[in-house]
Amino acid sequence: MSKRRDFLKKIGISSSLLSLGFIGSCSDSKNVSSNSQAQLPLFISTWNNHKANSTAFNTLKEGGTVLDAIESGIHVPENDPNDTSVGYGGRPDRDGYVTLDACMMSSDGNAGSVTFMSGFKNPISVARKVMENTPHVMLSGIGAEDFALQEGFEKINLLTDDSARALEEWSVKSKYAPKINAERHDTIGMLGIDAHGDLAGGCSTSGLAYKMRGRVGDSPIIGAGLYVDNEIGAATATGLGELIMKTVGSFLVVELMRNGLSPQEACKTAVKRIASRYNVDDSQVGFIAVNKNGAFGGYSLRSGFQYVVNKSPQTELFDSSYLL
Ligand code: SD4
């Protein structure tokens, strides 16, 4: 048995899944060097967003830029009413409003973001327009919605019957307790690197279910939910946004890579920083990162976090290594 298979068996990944090519090698620090061999282009996304990742890969193959690829990939969960953490069908706040946060960063260091935005299915595309068509980085609330209308985006109702029912059930106890890896906790953060080594990233979410009205999480905050530095690498985050914002998590991961850590070690160090400073009881945080060479990694506070990688049309699913 190969060392890789041996290692995967030890951590409980079955060889049948391996032979189906569905699960890739767990990028624990032990075998990170095995993926430092660049195979570009590459896309990596939080959670099991495999359709989003393969859509991005195909967009690039068909001649789109890495930014086009990420935008098209993120549309997949944004448009999916059954994805209750992103876009249409996202769980509402406790007053019944679905409010969305999203951002994009390109290889030239430009950034755009929308926060606390209602009524538009694809906040990632509005964030891109903020980046490309305004002198600003972030538009929020009504201003973001007016801007989206001006840019020709269609206004729709984001609250599905299923989400309205879920809120009604939640309202019986009204206990705000974001659940670890639950509530289809699958905010999408996607990083991409093209064949020339140029990086870009995007992040999109409806935030935490039953949050207070007006709450904005880490996902649209440049440096917290996403950071791209085309000289070094890129990182994105998922989980309890308050913990990620307080540590400017994605920026921290990129700076750790700048100081020489591998993507995997950088994610792990950022998670450890969070755990050493804050009460992390009942919380989940996960980071993924890719460096300029196409090496990648991911790390989370607790078990259950997954991420997907495409170095080819075929998607690999990874169970993240974790701290607690
Ligand atoms: C937030 N980080 O709004 C997001 C939530 C998340 O999967 O990642 N959910 O805090």
Short mmCIF file of C-alpha atoms and ligand atoms in Angstrom, two decimals:
data_model
loop_
_atom_site.label_atom_id
_atom_site.label_comp_id
_atom_site.label_asym_id
_atom_site.label_seq_id
_atom_site.Cartn_x
_atom_site.Cartn_y
_atom_site.Cartn_z
CA MET A 1 0.00 0.00 0.00
CA SER A 2 1.37 3.44 -0.90
CA LYS A 3 2.28 5.81 1.90
CA ARG A 4 -0.54 8.12 0.81
CA ARG A 5 -3.12 5.35 0.95
CA ASP A 6 -1.71 4.20 4.27
CA PHE A 7 -2.01 7.70 5.69
CA LEU A 8 -5.54 8.19 4.35
CA LYS A 9 -6.60 4.87 5.80
CA LYS A 10 -5.26 5.98 9.18
CA ILE A 11 -7.44 9.09 9.07
CA GLY A 12 -10.45 7.10 7.94
CA ILE A 13 -10.80 7.80 4.21
CA SER A 14 -11.81 4.65 2.43
CA SER A 15 -9.91 3.33 -0.55
CA SER A 16 -13.16 2.82 -2.48
CA LEU A 17 -13.76 6.56 -2.37
CA LEU A 18 -10.16 7.06 -3.38
CA SER A 19 -10.45 4.77 -6.35
CA LEU A 20 -13.56 6.65 -7.49
CA GLY A 21 -11.28 9.66 -7.60
CA PHE A 22 -13.80 11.52 -5.48
CA ILE A 23 -11.69 12.27 -2.44
CA GLY A 24 -8.20 13.65 -2.78
CA SER A 25 -5.32 13.49 -0.36
CA CYS A 26 -6.02 15.26 2.91
CA SER A 27 -3.68 18.20 2.83
CA ASP A 28 -2.34 17.76 6.31
CA SER A 29 1.07 19.31 6.90
CA LYS A 30 2.52 15.82 6.40
CA ASN A 31 1.81 15.73 2.69
CA VAL A 32 1.60 19.35 1.72
CA SER A 33 4.80 19.07 -0.27
CA SER A 34 2.96 16.64 -2.55
CA ASN A 35 0.68 19.41 -3.73
CA SER A 36 3.36 22.08 -3.91
CA GLN A 37 4.01 20.69 -7.40
CA ALA A 38 2.15 23.28 -9.43
CA GLN A 39 -0.60 22.03 -11.66
CA LEU A 40 -2.38 25.07 -13.02
CA PRO A 41 -5.03 26.29 -13.38
CA LEU A 42 -6.50 25.47 -10.01
CA PHE A 43 -9.72 26.37 -8.18
CA ILE A 44 -10.42 25.76 -4.50
CA SER A 45 -13.71 26.43 -2.68
CA THR A 46 -15.04 26.12 0.84
CA TRP A 47 -17.41 23.23 1.63
CA ASN A 48 -18.62 20.73 -0.91
CA ASN A 49 -19.25 23.34 -3.59
CA HIS A 50 -18.20 20.92 -6.31
CA LYS A 51 -20.57 22.23 -9.01
CA ALA A 52 -19.39 25.77 -8.41
CA ASN A 53 -15.78 24.70 -8.68
CA SER A 54 -16.21 22.72 -11.89
CA THR A 55 -18.25 25.58 -13.40
CA ALA A 56 -15.36 27.94 -12.67
CA PHE A 57 -12.88 25.52 -14.18
CA ASN A 58 -14.97 25.24 -17.37
CA THR A 59 -15.41 29.01 -17.68
CA LEU A 60 -11.63 29.42 -17.64
CA LYS A 61 -11.15 26.60 -20.14
CA GLU A 62 -13.66 28.27 -22.45
CA GLY A 63 -11.59 31.46 -22.51
CA GLY A 64 -12.86 33.44 -19.52
CA THR A 65 -10.51 35.18 -17.11
CA VAL A 66 -9.91 33.79 -13.63
CA LEU A 67 -12.26 36.52 -12.33
CA ASP A 68 -14.99 35.50 -14.81
CA ALA A 69 -14.47 31.92 -13.71
CA ILE A 70 -14.92 32.70 -10.04
CA GLU A 71 -17.98 34.84 -10.69
CA SER A 72 -19.65 32.10 -12.76
CA GLY A 73 -18.77 29.45 -10.17
CA ILE A 74 -20.22 31.44 -7.29
CA HIS A 75 -23.47 31.93 -9.24
CA VAL A 76 -24.14 28.20 -8.77
CA PRO A 77 -24.89 28.28 -5.01
CA GLU A 78 -26.29 31.83 -5.27
CA ASN A 79 -28.96 30.59 -7.71
CA ASP A 80 -29.70 27.38 -5.82
CA PRO A 81 -32.79 27.73 -3.55
CA ASN A 82 -31.70 24.64 -1.65
CA ASP A 83 -28.44 26.25 -0.61
CA THR A 84 -29.59 28.01 2.52
CA SER A 85 -26.36 29.91 3.23
CA VAL A 86 -25.95 31.78 -0.04
CA GLY A 87 -28.08 34.01 -2.31
CA TYR A 88 -31.63 32.99 -3.26
CA GLY A 89 -33.08 30.71 -0.58
CA GLY A 90 -30.58 31.92 2.04
CA ARG A 91 -31.89 31.83 5.58
CA PRO A 92 -33.24 35.22 6.72
CA ASP A 93 -32.38 37.34 9.71
CA ARG A 94 -34.66 37.11 12.75
CA ASP A 95 -37.01 39.73 11.26
CA GLY A 96 -37.50 37.75 8.05
CA TYR A 97 -35.18 39.67 5.74
CA VAL A 98 -32.63 37.81 3.58
CA THR A 99 -29.57 40.08 3.46
CA LEU A 100 -26.52 39.18 1.44
CA ASP A 101 -22.79 39.89 1.75
CA ALA A 102 -20.25 39.31 -1.04
CA CYS A 103 -16.87 40.46 -2.31
CA MET A 104 -14.35 39.89 -5.09
CA MET A 105 -10.65 40.59 -5.42
CA SER A 106 -8.67 40.52 -8.65
CA SER A 107 -5.03 39.85 -9.44
CA ASP A 108 -4.27 43.56 -9.84
CA GLY A 109 -5.21 44.10 -6.18
CA ASN A 110 -8.56 45.71 -6.93
CA ALA A 111 -11.52 44.85 -4.70
CA GLY A 112 -15.29 45.28 -4.59
CA SER A 113 -17.89 44.39 -2.04
CA VAL A 114 -21.57 44.63 -1.14
CA THR A 115 -22.97 44.19 2.35
CA PHE A 116 -26.43 44.02 3.88
CA MET A 117 -27.99 43.87 0.42
CA SER A 118 -31.51 42.52 -0.18
CA GLY A 119 -33.39 41.53 -3.29
CA PHE A 120 -30.70 40.45 -5.74
CA LYS A 121 -29.81 36.90 -6.57
CA ASN A 122 -26.16 37.44 -7.49
CA PRO A 123 -24.43 39.74 -5.01
CA ILE A 124 -21.05 38.51 -6.31
CA SER A 125 -21.76 40.18 -9.66
CA VAL A 126 -22.82 43.41 -7.97
CA ALA A 127 -19.58 43.31 -5.95
CA ARG A 128 -17.65 42.95 -9.20
CA LYS A 129 -19.46 45.99 -10.64
CA VAL A 130 -18.57 47.98 -7.49
CA MET A 131 -14.94 47.02 -8.10
CA GLU A 132 -14.98 47.85 -11.81
CA ASN A 133 -17.44 50.72 -12.16
CA THR A 134 -17.14 52.82 -9.01
CA PRO A 135 -14.35 54.67 -7.19
CA HIS A 136 -15.28 52.71 -4.03
CA VAL A 137 -14.62 49.29 -2.54
CA MET A 138 -17.83 48.71 -0.59
CA LEU A 139 -21.50 49.62 -0.99
CA SER A 140 -24.00 48.73 1.68
CA GLY A 141 -27.76 48.31 2.15
CA ILE A 142 -30.04 50.60 0.16
CA GLY A 143 -27.06 52.17 -1.61
CA ALA A 144 -25.91 48.78 -2.86
CA GLU A 145 -29.47 47.95 -3.98
CA ASP A 146 -29.88 51.25 -5.87
CA PHE A 147 -26.53 50.67 -7.53
CA ALA A 148 -27.54 47.12 -8.53
CA LEU A 149 -30.73 48.47 -10.15
CA GLN A 150 -28.74 51.11 -12.03
CA GLU A 151 -26.45 48.36 -13.30
CA GLY A 152 -29.45 46.46 -14.66
CA PHE A 153 -29.76 43.67 -12.09
CA GLU A 154 -33.27 42.34 -11.56
CA LYS A 155 -34.90 42.77 -8.16
CA ILE A 156 -36.49 39.59 -6.78
CA ASN A 157 -37.80 38.16 -3.51
CA LEU A 158 -35.01 36.06 -1.96
CA LEU A 159 -37.15 34.51 0.79
CA THR A 160 -38.34 31.06 -0.25
CA ASP A 161 -41.33 29.29 1.35
CA ASP A 162 -38.90 26.84 2.89
CA SER A 163 -36.87 29.63 4.52
CA ALA A 164 -40.04 31.36 5.76
CA ARG A 165 -41.15 28.07 7.37
CA ALA A 166 -37.74 27.58 8.96
CA LEU A 167 -37.92 31.07 10.48
CA GLU A 168 -41.37 30.33 11.89
CA GLU A 169 -40.02 27.19 13.55
CA TRP A 170 -36.99 29.05 14.87
CA SER A 171 -39.22 31.85 16.24
CA VAL A 172 -40.90 29.45 18.69
CA LYS A 173 -37.77 29.52 20.88
CA SER A 174 -35.95 32.44 19.21
CA LYS A 175 -32.63 31.12 20.49
CA TYR A 176 -29.74 32.48 18.46
CA ALA A 177 -27.08 29.77 18.42
CA PRO A 178 -25.28 29.35 15.09
CA LYS A 179 -24.73 25.63 14.69
CA ILE A 180 -21.38 24.11 13.85
CA ASN A 181 -21.37 22.76 10.29
CA ALA A 182 -25.17 22.75 10.35
CA GLU A 183 -27.91 24.83 8.75
CA ARG A 184 -26.22 23.84 5.48
CA HIS A 185 -23.38 26.04 6.66
CA ASP A 186 -21.87 26.35 3.23
CA THR A 187 -20.94 29.92 2.48
CA ILE A 188 -18.83 29.92 -0.63
CA GLY A 189 -15.31 31.32 -0.68
CA MET A 190 -13.52 30.50 -3.93
CA LEU A 191 -9.91 31.08 -4.92
CA GLY A 192 -8.50 30.58 -8.40
CA ILE A 193 -5.11 30.67 -10.07
CA ASP A 194 -4.80 30.61 -13.84
CA ALA A 195 -2.14 29.04 -16.05
CA HIS A 196 0.00 32.21 -15.80
CA GLY A 197 -0.10 32.12 -12.00
CA ASP A 198 -2.53 35.03 -11.66
CA LEU A 199 -4.83 34.84 -8.66
CA ALA A 200 -8.36 36.03 -7.88
CA GLY A 201 -11.04 35.27 -5.31
CA GLY A 202 -14.66 35.74 -4.34
CA CYS A 203 -16.87 35.11 -1.35
CA SER A 204 -20.69 35.13 -1.08
CA THR A 205 -23.10 34.41 1.76
CA SER A 206 -26.46 35.16 3.30
CA GLY A 207 -24.61 35.23 6.62
CA LEU A 208 -25.66 33.49 9.78
CA ALA A 209 -29.27 32.37 10.00
CA TYR A 210 -31.42 34.48 12.33
CA LYS A 211 -28.72 37.11 12.85
CA MET A 212 -29.76 40.56 14.11
CA ARG A 213 -31.04 42.88 11.44
CA GLY A 214 -28.11 44.86 10.05
CA ARG A 215 -25.48 42.32 11.04
CA VAL A 216 -22.64 42.01 8.53
CA GLY A 217 -20.19 39.12 8.75
CA ASP A 218 -16.63 38.58 7.59
CA SER A 219 -17.49 37.47 4.06
CA PRO A 220 -17.66 40.91 2.34
CA ILE A 221 -14.82 42.40 4.41
CA ILE A 222 -11.59 42.55 2.43
CA GLY A 223 -8.92 40.95 4.61
CA ALA A 224 -11.41 39.08 6.80
CA GLY A 225 -13.47 36.81 4.53
CA LEU A 226 -11.14 37.10 1.53
CA TYR A 227 -7.70 38.36 0.62
CA VAL A 228 -5.71 38.09 -2.59
CA ASP A 229 -2.13 39.24 -3.07
CA ASN A 230 -0.97 38.30 -6.54
CA GLU A 231 2.68 38.15 -5.44
CA ILE A 232 2.05 35.73 -2.58
CA GLY A 233 -1.27 33.90 -2.62
CA ALA A 234 -4.90 34.08 -1.57
CA ALA A 235 -7.10 32.96 1.31
CA THR A 236 -10.77 32.85 2.19
CA ALA A 237 -12.78 31.92 5.26
CA THR A 238 -16.01 30.41 6.48
CA GLY A 239 -17.60 29.92 9.87
CA LEU A 240 -18.40 32.33 12.68
CA GLY A 241 -17.66 35.67 11.03
CA GLU A 242 -17.17 37.56 14.27
CA LEU A 243 -14.09 35.45 15.10
CA ILE A 244 -12.71 35.87 11.58
CA MET A 245 -13.24 39.66 11.56
CA LYS A 246 -11.56 40.18 14.93
CA THR A 247 -8.39 38.52 13.63
CA VAL A 248 -8.58 39.82 10.01
CA GLY A 249 -8.26 36.14 9.23
CA SER A 250 -7.71 35.92 5.47
CA PHE A 251 -5.17 38.75 5.47
CA LEU A 252 -3.40 36.99 8.33
CA VAL A 253 -3.20 33.76 6.32
CA VAL A 254 -1.71 35.57 3.30
CA GLU A 255 0.80 37.42 5.49
CA LEU A 256 1.84 34.14 7.09
CA MET A 257 2.45 32.74 3.60
CA ARG A 258 4.49 35.87 2.82
CA ASN A 259 6.64 34.95 5.82
CA GLY A 260 7.31 31.55 4.33
CA LEU A 261 4.59 29.27 5.68
CA SER A 262 2.88 26.82 3.34
CA PRO A 263 -0.85 27.45 2.71
CA GLN A 264 -1.66 24.58 5.07
CA GLU A 265 0.59 25.85 7.88
CA ALA A 266 -0.67 29.39 7.39
CA CYS A 267 -4.32 28.29 7.74
CA LYS A 268 -3.43 26.24 10.81
CA THR A 269 -1.55 29.13 12.45
CA ALA A 270 -4.50 31.50 11.86
CA VAL A 271 -6.94 28.99 13.40
CA LYS A 272 -4.63 28.58 16.40
CA ARG A 273 -4.45 32.36 16.80
CA ILE A 274 -8.26 32.50 16.98
CA ALA A 275 -8.46 29.63 19.44
CA SER A 276 -5.79 31.17 21.68
CA ARG A 277 -7.49 34.57 21.89
CA TYR A 278 -11.23 33.91 21.96
CA ASN A 279 -13.81 31.64 23.42
CA VAL A 280 -14.42 29.22 20.58
CA ASP A 281 -16.91 26.95 22.35
CA ASP A 282 -19.53 25.74 19.89
CA SER A 283 -17.91 27.63 17.01
CA GLN A 284 -16.50 26.63 13.68
CA VAL A 285 -13.98 28.53 11.55
CA GLY A 286 -12.33 27.21 8.41
CA PHE A 287 -9.72 28.72 6.12
CA ILE A 288 -8.52 27.66 2.68
CA ALA A 289 -5.50 29.10 0.92
CA VAL A 290 -3.46 28.80 -2.25
CA ASN A 291 -0.01 30.22 -2.90
CA LYS A 292 1.55 31.64 -6.03
CA ASN A 293 2.92 28.19 -6.96
CA GLY A 294 -0.47 26.52 -6.80
CA ALA A 295 0.18 24.74 -3.49
CA PHE A 296 -3.00 24.74 -1.41
CA GLY A 297 -4.32 23.82 2.02
CA GLY A 298 -7.17 24.17 4.46
CA TYR A 299 -7.62 24.00 8.21
CA SER A 300 -10.50 24.40 10.65
CA LEU A 301 -11.23 24.67 14.34
CA ARG A 302 -13.34 21.52 14.41
CA SER A 303 -14.03 18.48 12.32
CA GLY A 304 -16.62 18.59 9.56
CA PHE A 305 -15.15 21.31 7.40
CA GLN A 306 -14.55 20.27 3.79
CA TYR A 307 -13.21 21.95 0.70
CA VAL A 308 -13.06 21.12 -3.00
CA VAL A 309 -10.25 21.48 -5.50
CA ASN A 310 -10.18 21.34 -9.29
CA LYS A 311 -6.87 20.95 -11.09
CA SER A 312 -8.78 19.29 -13.92
CA PRO A 313 -12.48 19.00 -14.77
CA GLN A 314 -12.65 16.38 -12.03
CA THR A 315 -13.33 17.72 -8.53
CA GLU A 316 -11.52 16.43 -5.46
CA LEU A 317 -13.18 16.68 -2.05
CA PHE A 318 -10.95 17.12 1.02
CA ASP A 319 -11.80 16.64 4.68
CA SER A 320 -9.97 19.46 6.40
CA SER A 321 -7.50 18.83 9.18
CA TYR A 322 -8.64 20.49 12.43
CA LEU A 323 -7.46 21.73 15.80
CA LEU A 324 -9.92 20.66 18.50
C1 SD4 B 1 -20.70 34.86 8.32
N1 SD4 B 1 -18.79 33.56 7.66
O1 SD4 B 1 -21.58 35.60 7.88
C2 SD4 B 1 -20.19 33.76 7.41
C3 SD4 B 1 -21.01 32.53 7.64
C4 SD4 B 1 -20.53 31.27 7.02
O2 SD4 B 1 -21.09 29.20 6.21
O3 SD4 B 1 -19.40 31.09 6.68
N2 SD4 B 1 -21.42 30.33 6.83
O4 SD4 B 1 -20.25 34.94 9.45
#
